[in-house]
XYZ file of N, CA, C and O in Angstrom:
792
model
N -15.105 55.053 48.275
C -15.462 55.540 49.600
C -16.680 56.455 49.502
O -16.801 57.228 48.552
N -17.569 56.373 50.469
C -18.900 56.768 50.115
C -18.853 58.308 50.608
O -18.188 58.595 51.603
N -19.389 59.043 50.073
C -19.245 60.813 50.438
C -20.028 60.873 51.736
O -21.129 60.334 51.627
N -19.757 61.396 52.979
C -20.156 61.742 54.168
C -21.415 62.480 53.879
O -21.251 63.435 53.120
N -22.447 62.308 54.233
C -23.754 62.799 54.059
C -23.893 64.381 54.850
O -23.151 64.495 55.826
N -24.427 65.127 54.650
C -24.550 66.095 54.712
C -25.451 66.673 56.235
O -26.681 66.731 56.232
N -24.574 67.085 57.531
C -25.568 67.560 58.580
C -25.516 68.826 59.366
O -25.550 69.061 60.574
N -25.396 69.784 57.983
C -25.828 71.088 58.244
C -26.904 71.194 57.481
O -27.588 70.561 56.677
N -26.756 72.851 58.345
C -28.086 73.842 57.425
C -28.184 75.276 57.247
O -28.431 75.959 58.241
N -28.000 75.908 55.954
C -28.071 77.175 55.428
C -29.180 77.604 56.333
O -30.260 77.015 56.376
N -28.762 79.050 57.330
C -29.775 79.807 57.534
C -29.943 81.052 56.655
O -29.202 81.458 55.760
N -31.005 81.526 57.085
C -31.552 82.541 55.858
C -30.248 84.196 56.362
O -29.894 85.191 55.731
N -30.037 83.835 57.328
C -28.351 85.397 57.826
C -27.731 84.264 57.096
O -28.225 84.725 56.067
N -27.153 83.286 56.704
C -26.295 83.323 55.981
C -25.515 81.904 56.180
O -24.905 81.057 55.527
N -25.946 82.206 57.544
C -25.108 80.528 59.007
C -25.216 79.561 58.068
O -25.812 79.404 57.003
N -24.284 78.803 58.937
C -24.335 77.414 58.287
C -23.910 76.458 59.754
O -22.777 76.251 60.187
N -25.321 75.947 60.355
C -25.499 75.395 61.553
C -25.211 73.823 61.030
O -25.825 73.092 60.252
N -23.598 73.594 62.076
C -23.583 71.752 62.225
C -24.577 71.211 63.118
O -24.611 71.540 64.303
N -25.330 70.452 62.638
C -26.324 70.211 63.575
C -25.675 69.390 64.721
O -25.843 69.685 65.904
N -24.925 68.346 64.302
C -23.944 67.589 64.957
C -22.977 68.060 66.250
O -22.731 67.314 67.198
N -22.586 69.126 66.146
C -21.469 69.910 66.186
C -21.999 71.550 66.258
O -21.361 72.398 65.634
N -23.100 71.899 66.991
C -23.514 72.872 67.154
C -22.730 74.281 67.309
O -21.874 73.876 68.095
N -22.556 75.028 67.205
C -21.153 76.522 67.836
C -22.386 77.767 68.369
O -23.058 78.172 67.421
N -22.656 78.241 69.401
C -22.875 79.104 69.739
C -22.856 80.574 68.521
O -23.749 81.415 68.418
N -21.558 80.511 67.720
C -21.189 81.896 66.550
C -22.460 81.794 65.603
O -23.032 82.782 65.141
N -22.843 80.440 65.364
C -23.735 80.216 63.755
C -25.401 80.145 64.546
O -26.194 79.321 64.092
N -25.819 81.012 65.675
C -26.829 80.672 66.081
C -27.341 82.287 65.860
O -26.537 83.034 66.417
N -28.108 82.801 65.406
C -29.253 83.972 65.586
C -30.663 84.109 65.604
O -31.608 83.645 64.966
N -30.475 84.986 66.647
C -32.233 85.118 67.351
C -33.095 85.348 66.209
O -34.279 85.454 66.529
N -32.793 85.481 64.688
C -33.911 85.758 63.596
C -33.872 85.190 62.878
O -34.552 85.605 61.940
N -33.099 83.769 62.594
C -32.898 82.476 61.918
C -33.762 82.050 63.348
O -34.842 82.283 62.804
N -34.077 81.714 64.420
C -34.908 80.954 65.721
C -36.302 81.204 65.318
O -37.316 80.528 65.142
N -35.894 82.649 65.227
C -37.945 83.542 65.418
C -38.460 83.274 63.465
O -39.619 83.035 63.126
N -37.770 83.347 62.891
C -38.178 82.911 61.877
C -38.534 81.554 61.143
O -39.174 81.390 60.105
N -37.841 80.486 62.112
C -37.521 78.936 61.697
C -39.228 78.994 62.896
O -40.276 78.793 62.283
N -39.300 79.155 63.846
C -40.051 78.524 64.685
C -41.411 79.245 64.533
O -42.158 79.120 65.504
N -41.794 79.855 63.665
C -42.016 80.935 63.353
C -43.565 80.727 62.406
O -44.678 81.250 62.355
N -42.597 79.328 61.562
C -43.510 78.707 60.408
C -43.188 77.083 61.106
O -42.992 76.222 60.248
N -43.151 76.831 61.888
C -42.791 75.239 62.547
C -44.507 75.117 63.168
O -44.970 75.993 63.898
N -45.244 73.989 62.771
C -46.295 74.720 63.450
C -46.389 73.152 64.471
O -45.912 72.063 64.153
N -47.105 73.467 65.659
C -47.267 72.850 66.410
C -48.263 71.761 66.151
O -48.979 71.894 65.159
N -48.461 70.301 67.195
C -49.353 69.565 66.736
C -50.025 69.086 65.523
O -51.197 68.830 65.246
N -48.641 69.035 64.735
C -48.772 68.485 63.523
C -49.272 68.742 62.656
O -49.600 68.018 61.716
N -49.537 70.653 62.930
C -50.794 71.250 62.198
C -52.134 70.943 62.450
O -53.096 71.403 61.834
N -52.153 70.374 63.117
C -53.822 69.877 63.453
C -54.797 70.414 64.144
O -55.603 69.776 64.822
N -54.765 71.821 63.979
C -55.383 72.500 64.694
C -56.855 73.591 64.155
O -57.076 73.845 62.971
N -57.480 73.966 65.003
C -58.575 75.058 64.046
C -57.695 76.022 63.528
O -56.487 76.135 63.736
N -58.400 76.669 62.864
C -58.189 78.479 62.928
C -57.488 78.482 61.713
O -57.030 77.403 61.337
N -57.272 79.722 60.860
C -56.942 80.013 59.684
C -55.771 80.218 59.267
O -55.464 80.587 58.134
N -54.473 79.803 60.897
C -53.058 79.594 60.744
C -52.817 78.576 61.506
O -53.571 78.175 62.393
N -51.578 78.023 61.154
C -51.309 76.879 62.192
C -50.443 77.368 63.340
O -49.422 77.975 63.019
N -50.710 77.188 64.682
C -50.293 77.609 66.099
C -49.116 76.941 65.908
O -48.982 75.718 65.926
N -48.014 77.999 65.672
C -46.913 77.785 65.781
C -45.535 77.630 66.921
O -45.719 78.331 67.916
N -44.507 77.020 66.938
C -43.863 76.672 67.928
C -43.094 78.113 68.617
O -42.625 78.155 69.754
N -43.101 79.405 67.490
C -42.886 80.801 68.118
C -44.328 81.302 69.321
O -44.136 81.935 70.359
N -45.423 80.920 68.928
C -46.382 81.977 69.500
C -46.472 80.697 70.913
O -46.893 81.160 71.973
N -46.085 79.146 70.909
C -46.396 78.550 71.735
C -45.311 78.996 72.771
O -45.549 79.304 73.939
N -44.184 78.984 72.216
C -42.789 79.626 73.121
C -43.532 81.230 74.004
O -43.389 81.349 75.220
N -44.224 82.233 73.236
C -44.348 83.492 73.959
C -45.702 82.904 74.985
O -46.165 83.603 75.886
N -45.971 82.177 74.816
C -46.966 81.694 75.717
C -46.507 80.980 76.887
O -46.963 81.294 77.986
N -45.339 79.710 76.732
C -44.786 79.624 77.935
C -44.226 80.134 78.721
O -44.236 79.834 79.915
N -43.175 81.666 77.817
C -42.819 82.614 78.454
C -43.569 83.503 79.527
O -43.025 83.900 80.557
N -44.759 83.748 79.203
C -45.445 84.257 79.992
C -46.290 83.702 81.108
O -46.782 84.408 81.989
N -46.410 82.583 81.034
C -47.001 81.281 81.721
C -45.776 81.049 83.077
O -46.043 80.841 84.261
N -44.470 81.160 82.475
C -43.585 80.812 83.673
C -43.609 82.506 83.952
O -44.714 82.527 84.495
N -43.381 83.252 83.958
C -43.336 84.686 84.705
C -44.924 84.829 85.583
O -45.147 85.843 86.243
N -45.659 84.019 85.517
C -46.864 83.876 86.317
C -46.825 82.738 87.250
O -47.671 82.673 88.143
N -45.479 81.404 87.060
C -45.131 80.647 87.964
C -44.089 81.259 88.802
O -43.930 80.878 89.961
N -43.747 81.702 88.552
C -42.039 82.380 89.270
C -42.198 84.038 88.516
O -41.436 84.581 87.717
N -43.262 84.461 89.017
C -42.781 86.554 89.008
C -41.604 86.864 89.710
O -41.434 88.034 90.050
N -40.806 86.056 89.968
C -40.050 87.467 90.666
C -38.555 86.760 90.550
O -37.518 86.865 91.205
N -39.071 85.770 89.069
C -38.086 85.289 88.887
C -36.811 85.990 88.055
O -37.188 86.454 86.979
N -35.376 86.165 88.325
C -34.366 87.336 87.096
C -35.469 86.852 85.480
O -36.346 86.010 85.289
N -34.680 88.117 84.445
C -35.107 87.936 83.210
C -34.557 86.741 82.454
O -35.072 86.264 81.442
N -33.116 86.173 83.239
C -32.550 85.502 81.895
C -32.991 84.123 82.078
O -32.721 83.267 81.235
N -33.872 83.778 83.483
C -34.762 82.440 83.054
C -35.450 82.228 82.304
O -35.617 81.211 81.631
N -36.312 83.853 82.327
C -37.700 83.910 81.608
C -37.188 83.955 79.937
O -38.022 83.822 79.041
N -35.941 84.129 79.686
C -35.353 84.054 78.021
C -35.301 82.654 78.383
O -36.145 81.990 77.780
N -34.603 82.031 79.145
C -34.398 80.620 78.793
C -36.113 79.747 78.704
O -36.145 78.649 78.149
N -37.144 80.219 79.160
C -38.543 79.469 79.362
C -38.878 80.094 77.235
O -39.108 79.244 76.375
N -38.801 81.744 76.875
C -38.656 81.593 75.522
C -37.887 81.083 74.494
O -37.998 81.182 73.272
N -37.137 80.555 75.159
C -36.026 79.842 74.332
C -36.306 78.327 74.137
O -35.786 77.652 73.249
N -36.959 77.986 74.824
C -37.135 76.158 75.629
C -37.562 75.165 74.414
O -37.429 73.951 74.570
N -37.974 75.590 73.446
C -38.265 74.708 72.389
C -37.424 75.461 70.708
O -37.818 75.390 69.544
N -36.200 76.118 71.299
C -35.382 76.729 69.683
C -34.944 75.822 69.188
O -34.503 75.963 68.048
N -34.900 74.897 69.643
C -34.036 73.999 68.506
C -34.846 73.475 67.676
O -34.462 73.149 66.553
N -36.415 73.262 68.186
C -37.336 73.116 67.020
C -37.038 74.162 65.322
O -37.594 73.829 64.276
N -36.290 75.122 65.398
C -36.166 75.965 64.373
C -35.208 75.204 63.544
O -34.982 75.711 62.445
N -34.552 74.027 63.841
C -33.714 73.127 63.017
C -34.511 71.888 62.716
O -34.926 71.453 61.642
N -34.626 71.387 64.071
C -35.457 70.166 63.889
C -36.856 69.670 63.775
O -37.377 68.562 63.649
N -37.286 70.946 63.870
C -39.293 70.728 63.812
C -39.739 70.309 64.950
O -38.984 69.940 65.850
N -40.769 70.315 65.025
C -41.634 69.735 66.070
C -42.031 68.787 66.369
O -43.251 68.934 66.454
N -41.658 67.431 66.699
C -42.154 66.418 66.909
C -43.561 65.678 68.099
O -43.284 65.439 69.274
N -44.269 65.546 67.816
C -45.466 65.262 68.776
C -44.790 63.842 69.745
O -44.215 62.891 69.216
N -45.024 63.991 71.234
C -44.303 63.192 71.841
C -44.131 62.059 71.722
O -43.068 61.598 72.137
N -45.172 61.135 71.074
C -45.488 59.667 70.630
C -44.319 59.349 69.015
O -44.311 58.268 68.427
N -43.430 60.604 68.587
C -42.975 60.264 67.443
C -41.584 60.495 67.830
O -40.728 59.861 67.213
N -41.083 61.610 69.107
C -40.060 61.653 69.889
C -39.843 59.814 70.051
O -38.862 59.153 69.709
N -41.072 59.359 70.658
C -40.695 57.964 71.603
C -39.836 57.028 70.562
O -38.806 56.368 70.703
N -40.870 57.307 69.261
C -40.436 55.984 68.178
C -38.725 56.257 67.975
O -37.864 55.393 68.135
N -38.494 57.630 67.596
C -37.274 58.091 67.296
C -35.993 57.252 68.058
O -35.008 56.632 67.655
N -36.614 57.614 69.481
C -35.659 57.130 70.345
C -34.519 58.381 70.900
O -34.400 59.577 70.635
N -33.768 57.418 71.804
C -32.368 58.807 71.898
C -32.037 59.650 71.705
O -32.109 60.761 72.229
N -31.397 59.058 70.503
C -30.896 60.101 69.680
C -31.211 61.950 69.287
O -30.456 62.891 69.046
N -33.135 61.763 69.417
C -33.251 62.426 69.432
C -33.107 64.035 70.630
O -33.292 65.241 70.466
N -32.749 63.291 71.614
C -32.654 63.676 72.929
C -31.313 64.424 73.342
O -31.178 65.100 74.362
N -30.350 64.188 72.380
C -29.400 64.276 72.257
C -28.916 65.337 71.418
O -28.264 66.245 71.933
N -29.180 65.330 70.063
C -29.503 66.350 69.387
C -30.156 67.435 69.679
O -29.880 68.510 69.146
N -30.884 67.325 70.358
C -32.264 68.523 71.216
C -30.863 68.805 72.093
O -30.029 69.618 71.694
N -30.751 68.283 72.938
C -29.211 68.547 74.073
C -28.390 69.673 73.575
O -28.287 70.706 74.235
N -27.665 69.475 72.171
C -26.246 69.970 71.995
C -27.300 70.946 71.327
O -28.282 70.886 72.067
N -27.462 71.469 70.701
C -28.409 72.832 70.350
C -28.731 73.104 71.497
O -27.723 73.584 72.015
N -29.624 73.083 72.288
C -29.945 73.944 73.628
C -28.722 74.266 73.960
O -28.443 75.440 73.715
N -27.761 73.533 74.508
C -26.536 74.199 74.988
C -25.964 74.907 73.718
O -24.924 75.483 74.040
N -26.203 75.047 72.636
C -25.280 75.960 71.736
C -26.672 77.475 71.237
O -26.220 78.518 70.764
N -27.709 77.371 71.375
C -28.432 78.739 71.701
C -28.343 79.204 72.898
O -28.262 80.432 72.867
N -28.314 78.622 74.315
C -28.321 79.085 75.728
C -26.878 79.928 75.866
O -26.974 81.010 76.443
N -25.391 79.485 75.332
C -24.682 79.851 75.326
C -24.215 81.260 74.749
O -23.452 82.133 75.164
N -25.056 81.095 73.538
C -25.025 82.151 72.297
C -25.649 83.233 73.134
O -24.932 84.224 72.998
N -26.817 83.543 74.068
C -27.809 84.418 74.596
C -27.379 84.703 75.918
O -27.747 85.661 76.598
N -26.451 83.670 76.291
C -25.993 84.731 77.669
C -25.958 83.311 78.597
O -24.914 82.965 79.149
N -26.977 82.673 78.689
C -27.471 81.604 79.538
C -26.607 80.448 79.444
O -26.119 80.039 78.391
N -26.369 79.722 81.077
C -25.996 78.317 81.050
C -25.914 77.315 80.172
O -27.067 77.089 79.803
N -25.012 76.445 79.531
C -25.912 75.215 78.834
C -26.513 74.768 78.971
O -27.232 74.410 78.038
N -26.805 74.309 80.534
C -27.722 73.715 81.245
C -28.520 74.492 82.150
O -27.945 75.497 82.569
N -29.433 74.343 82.476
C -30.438 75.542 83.038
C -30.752 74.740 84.322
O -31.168 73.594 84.153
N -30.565 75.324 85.923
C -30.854 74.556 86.734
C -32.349 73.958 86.725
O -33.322 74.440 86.146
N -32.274 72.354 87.804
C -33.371 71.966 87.569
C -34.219 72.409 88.077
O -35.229 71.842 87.662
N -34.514 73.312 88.952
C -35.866 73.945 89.935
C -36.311 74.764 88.436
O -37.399 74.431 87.964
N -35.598 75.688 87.779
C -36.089 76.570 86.725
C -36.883 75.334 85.822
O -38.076 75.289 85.523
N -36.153 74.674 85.603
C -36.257 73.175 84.389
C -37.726 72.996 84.370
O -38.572 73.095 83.481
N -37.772 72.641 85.881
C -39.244 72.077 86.012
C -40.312 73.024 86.206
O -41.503 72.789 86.001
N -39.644 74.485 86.753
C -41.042 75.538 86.472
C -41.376 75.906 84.419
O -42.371 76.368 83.861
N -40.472 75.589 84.036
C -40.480 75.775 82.390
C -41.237 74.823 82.403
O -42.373 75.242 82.181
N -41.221 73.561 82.571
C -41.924 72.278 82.136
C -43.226 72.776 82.596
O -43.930 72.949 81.601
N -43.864 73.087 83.700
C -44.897 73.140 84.224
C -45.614 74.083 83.279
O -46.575 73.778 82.573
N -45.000 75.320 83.361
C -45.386 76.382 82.043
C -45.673 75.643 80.869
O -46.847 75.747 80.512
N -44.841 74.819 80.055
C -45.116 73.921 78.989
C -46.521 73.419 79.248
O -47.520 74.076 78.956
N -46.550 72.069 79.883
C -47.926 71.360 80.118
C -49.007 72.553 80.528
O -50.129 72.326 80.075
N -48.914 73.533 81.143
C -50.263 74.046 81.079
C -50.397 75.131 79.838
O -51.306 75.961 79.806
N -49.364 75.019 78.806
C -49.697 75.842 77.100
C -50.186 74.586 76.996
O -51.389 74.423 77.201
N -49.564 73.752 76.746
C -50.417 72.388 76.052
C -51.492 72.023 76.423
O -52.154 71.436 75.567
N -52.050 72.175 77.641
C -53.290 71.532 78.415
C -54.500 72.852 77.469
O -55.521 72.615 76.823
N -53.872 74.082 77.743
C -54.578 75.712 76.450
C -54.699 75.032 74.906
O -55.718 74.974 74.218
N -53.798 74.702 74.684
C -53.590 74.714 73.470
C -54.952 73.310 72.602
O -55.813 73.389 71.725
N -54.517 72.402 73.337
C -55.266 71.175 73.919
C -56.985 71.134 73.450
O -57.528 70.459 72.576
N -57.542 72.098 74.371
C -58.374 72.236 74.406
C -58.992 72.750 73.846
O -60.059 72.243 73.501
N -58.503 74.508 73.325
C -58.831 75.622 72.395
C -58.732 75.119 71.524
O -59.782 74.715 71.026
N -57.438 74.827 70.801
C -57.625 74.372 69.020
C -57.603 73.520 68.559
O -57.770 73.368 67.349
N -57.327 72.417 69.606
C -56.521 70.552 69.281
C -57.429 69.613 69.314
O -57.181 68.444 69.017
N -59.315 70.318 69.919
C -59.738 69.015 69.339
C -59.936 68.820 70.844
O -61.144 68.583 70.840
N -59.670 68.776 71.764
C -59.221 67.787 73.393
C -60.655 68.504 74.215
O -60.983 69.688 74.303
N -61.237 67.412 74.683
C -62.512 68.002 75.621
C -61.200 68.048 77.184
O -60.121 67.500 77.411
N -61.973 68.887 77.826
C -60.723 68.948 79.126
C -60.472 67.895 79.837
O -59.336 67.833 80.305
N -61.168 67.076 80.051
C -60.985 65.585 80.731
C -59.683 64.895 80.065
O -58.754 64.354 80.664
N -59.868 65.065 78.586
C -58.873 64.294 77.807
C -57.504 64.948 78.262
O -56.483 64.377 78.648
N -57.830 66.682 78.072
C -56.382 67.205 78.186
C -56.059 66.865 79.360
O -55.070 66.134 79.413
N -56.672 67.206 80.593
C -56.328 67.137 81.911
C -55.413 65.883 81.830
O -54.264 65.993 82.256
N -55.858 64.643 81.291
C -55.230 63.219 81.826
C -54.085 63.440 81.100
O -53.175 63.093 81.854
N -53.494 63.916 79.802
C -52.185 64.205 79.243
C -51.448 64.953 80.076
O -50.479 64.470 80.661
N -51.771 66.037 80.204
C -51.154 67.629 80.795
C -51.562 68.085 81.961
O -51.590 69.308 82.094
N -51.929 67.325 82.957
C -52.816 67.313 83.860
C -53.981 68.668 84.278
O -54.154 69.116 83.144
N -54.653 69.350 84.995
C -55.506 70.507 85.157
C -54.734 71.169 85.426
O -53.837 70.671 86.105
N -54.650 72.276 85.157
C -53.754 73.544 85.842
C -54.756 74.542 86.123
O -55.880 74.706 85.648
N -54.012 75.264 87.122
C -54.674 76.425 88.096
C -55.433 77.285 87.076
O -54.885 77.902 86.162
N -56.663 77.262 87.310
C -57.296 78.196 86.386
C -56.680 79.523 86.840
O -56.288 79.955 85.757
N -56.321 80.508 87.817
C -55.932 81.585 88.353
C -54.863 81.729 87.318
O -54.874 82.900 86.936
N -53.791 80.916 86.601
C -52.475 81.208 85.835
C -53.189 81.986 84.737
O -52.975 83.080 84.215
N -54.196 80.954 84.554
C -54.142 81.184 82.767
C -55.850 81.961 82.536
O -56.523 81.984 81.506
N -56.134 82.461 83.727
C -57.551 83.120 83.841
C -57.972 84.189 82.170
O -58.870 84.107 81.332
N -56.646 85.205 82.373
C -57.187 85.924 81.001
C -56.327 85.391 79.826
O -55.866 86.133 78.958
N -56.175 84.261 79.857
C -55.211 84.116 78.297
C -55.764 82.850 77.533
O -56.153 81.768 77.971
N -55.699 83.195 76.630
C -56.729 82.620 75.558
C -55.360 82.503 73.970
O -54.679 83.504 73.751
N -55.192 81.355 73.162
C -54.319 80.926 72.079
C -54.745 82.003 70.988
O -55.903 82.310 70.705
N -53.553 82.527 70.420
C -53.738 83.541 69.663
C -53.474 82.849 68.299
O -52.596 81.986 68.290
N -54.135 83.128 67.140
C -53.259 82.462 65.604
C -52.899 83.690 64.923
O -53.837 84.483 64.841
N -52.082 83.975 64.541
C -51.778 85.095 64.002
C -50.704 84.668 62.653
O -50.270 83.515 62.653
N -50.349 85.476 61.680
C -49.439 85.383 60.588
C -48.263 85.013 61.232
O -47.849 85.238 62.369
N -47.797 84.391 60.266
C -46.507 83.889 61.193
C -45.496 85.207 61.091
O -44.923 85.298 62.177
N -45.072 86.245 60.199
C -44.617 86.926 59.921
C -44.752 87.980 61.515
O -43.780 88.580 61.975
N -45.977 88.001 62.072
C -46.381 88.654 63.630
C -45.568 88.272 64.417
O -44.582 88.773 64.958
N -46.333 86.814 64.454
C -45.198 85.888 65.446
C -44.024 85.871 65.463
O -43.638 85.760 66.626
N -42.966 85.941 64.538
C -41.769 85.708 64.142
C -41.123 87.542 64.989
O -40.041 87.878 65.470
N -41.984 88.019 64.861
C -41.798 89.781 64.559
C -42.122 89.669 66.344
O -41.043 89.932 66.876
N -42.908 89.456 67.156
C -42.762 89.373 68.132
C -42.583 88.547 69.151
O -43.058 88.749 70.268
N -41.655 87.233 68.729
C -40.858 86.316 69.608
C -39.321 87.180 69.765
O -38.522 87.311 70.692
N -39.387 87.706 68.258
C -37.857 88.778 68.035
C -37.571 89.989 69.107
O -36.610 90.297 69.812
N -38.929 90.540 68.869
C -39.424 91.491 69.707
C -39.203 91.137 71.533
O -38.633 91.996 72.207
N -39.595 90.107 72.065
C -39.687 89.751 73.419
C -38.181 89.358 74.050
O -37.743 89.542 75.186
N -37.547 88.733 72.845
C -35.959 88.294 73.143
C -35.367 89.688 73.023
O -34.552 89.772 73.942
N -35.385 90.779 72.358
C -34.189 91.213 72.639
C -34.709 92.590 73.853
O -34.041 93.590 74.117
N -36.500 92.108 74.591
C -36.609 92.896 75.348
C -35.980 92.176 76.918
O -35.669 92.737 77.969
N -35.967 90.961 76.593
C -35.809 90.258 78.296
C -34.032 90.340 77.717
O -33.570 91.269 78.380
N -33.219 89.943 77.063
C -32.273 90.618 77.018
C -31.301 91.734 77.271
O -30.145 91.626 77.678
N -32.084 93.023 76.905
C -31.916 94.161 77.639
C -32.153 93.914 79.177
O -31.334 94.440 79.931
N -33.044 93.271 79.662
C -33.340 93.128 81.482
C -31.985 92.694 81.623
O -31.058 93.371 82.068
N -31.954 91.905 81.348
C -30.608 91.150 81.799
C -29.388 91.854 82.103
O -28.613 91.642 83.036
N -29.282 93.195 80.693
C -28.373 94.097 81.071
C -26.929 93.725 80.657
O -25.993 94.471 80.944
């Protein structure tokens, strides 16, 4: 009988996350900020002397949706920094490698979101009006991201991620920083919208 293959993973606190079988107990905000931390976005393919990672892209949507919805409570704006944690298990996949994957992967992304959202206070499921102001926040980091370090003249990005309101994103510009920063202040931002929450 063949030995059941192995679908956890040692975090650096100690966890031992079923990926399968997710639990809310084996999830911490410094196994997330640290996994996503060094996860770097766009396949690495980017300028600059670090790779734009899936932590500094998260504090960017965070702040991107608090400029779609200001006056939205704090524990959306954790769920808009939260919106890509499960990348801290599974990496980052560029959407054309999601497609090949298939399902499955969709699924897996699923039961982790509901087992960090749970762990932090938040719904498993996050209503869809929030859903889609997160998404919107997303496509216009990516449409930034796109353009600044990825290579993308804006025409190109626009037709992916479509144009977004120059007024959102007027003073914000992609930061690369050590990941050790990043990690240090995705940590930093969660356990400040946390406290909001109260």
């Amino acid at each position: 009988m063949a030995t059941p293959k192995r679908a956890w993973q040692r975090m650096l606190s100690g966890r031992r996350l079923d990926l399968l079988d997710p639990t809310p107990v084996d999830i911490e905000i410094e196994d997330i900020a640290h996994g996503l931390a060094f996860v770097a976005r766009w396949n690495g393919q980017t300028h600059g002397d670090y790779a734009y990672s899936v932590a500094e892209h998260s504090l960017l949507v965070e702040t991107l949706f608090g400029r779609i919805a200001p006056k939205t409570p704090a524990k959306w704006r954790l769920a808009a920094l939260l919106h890509d944690a499960p990348e801290y298990v599974i990496g980052d996949m560029i959407s054309p490698v999601k497609a090949a994957v298939g399902p499955g992967y969709g699924v897996l992304d699923d039961r982790l979101t509901a087992a960090v959202h749970i762990r932090f206070g938040l719904p498993a499921v996050v209503p869809v009006q929030i859903k889609k102001q997160i998404k919107k926040a997303d496509k216009i980091s990516a449409w930034m991201e796109a353009t600044q370090i990825a290579g993308f003249s804006e025409t190109e990005a626009s037709k992916f991620f479509g144009k977004p309101d120059t007024t959102i994103i007027d003073d914000l510009a992609i930061v690369l920083r050590p990941p050790v920063e990043t990690r240090n202040a995705f940590t930093q931002r969660h356990d400040t919208l946390l406290e909001e929450m109260g």
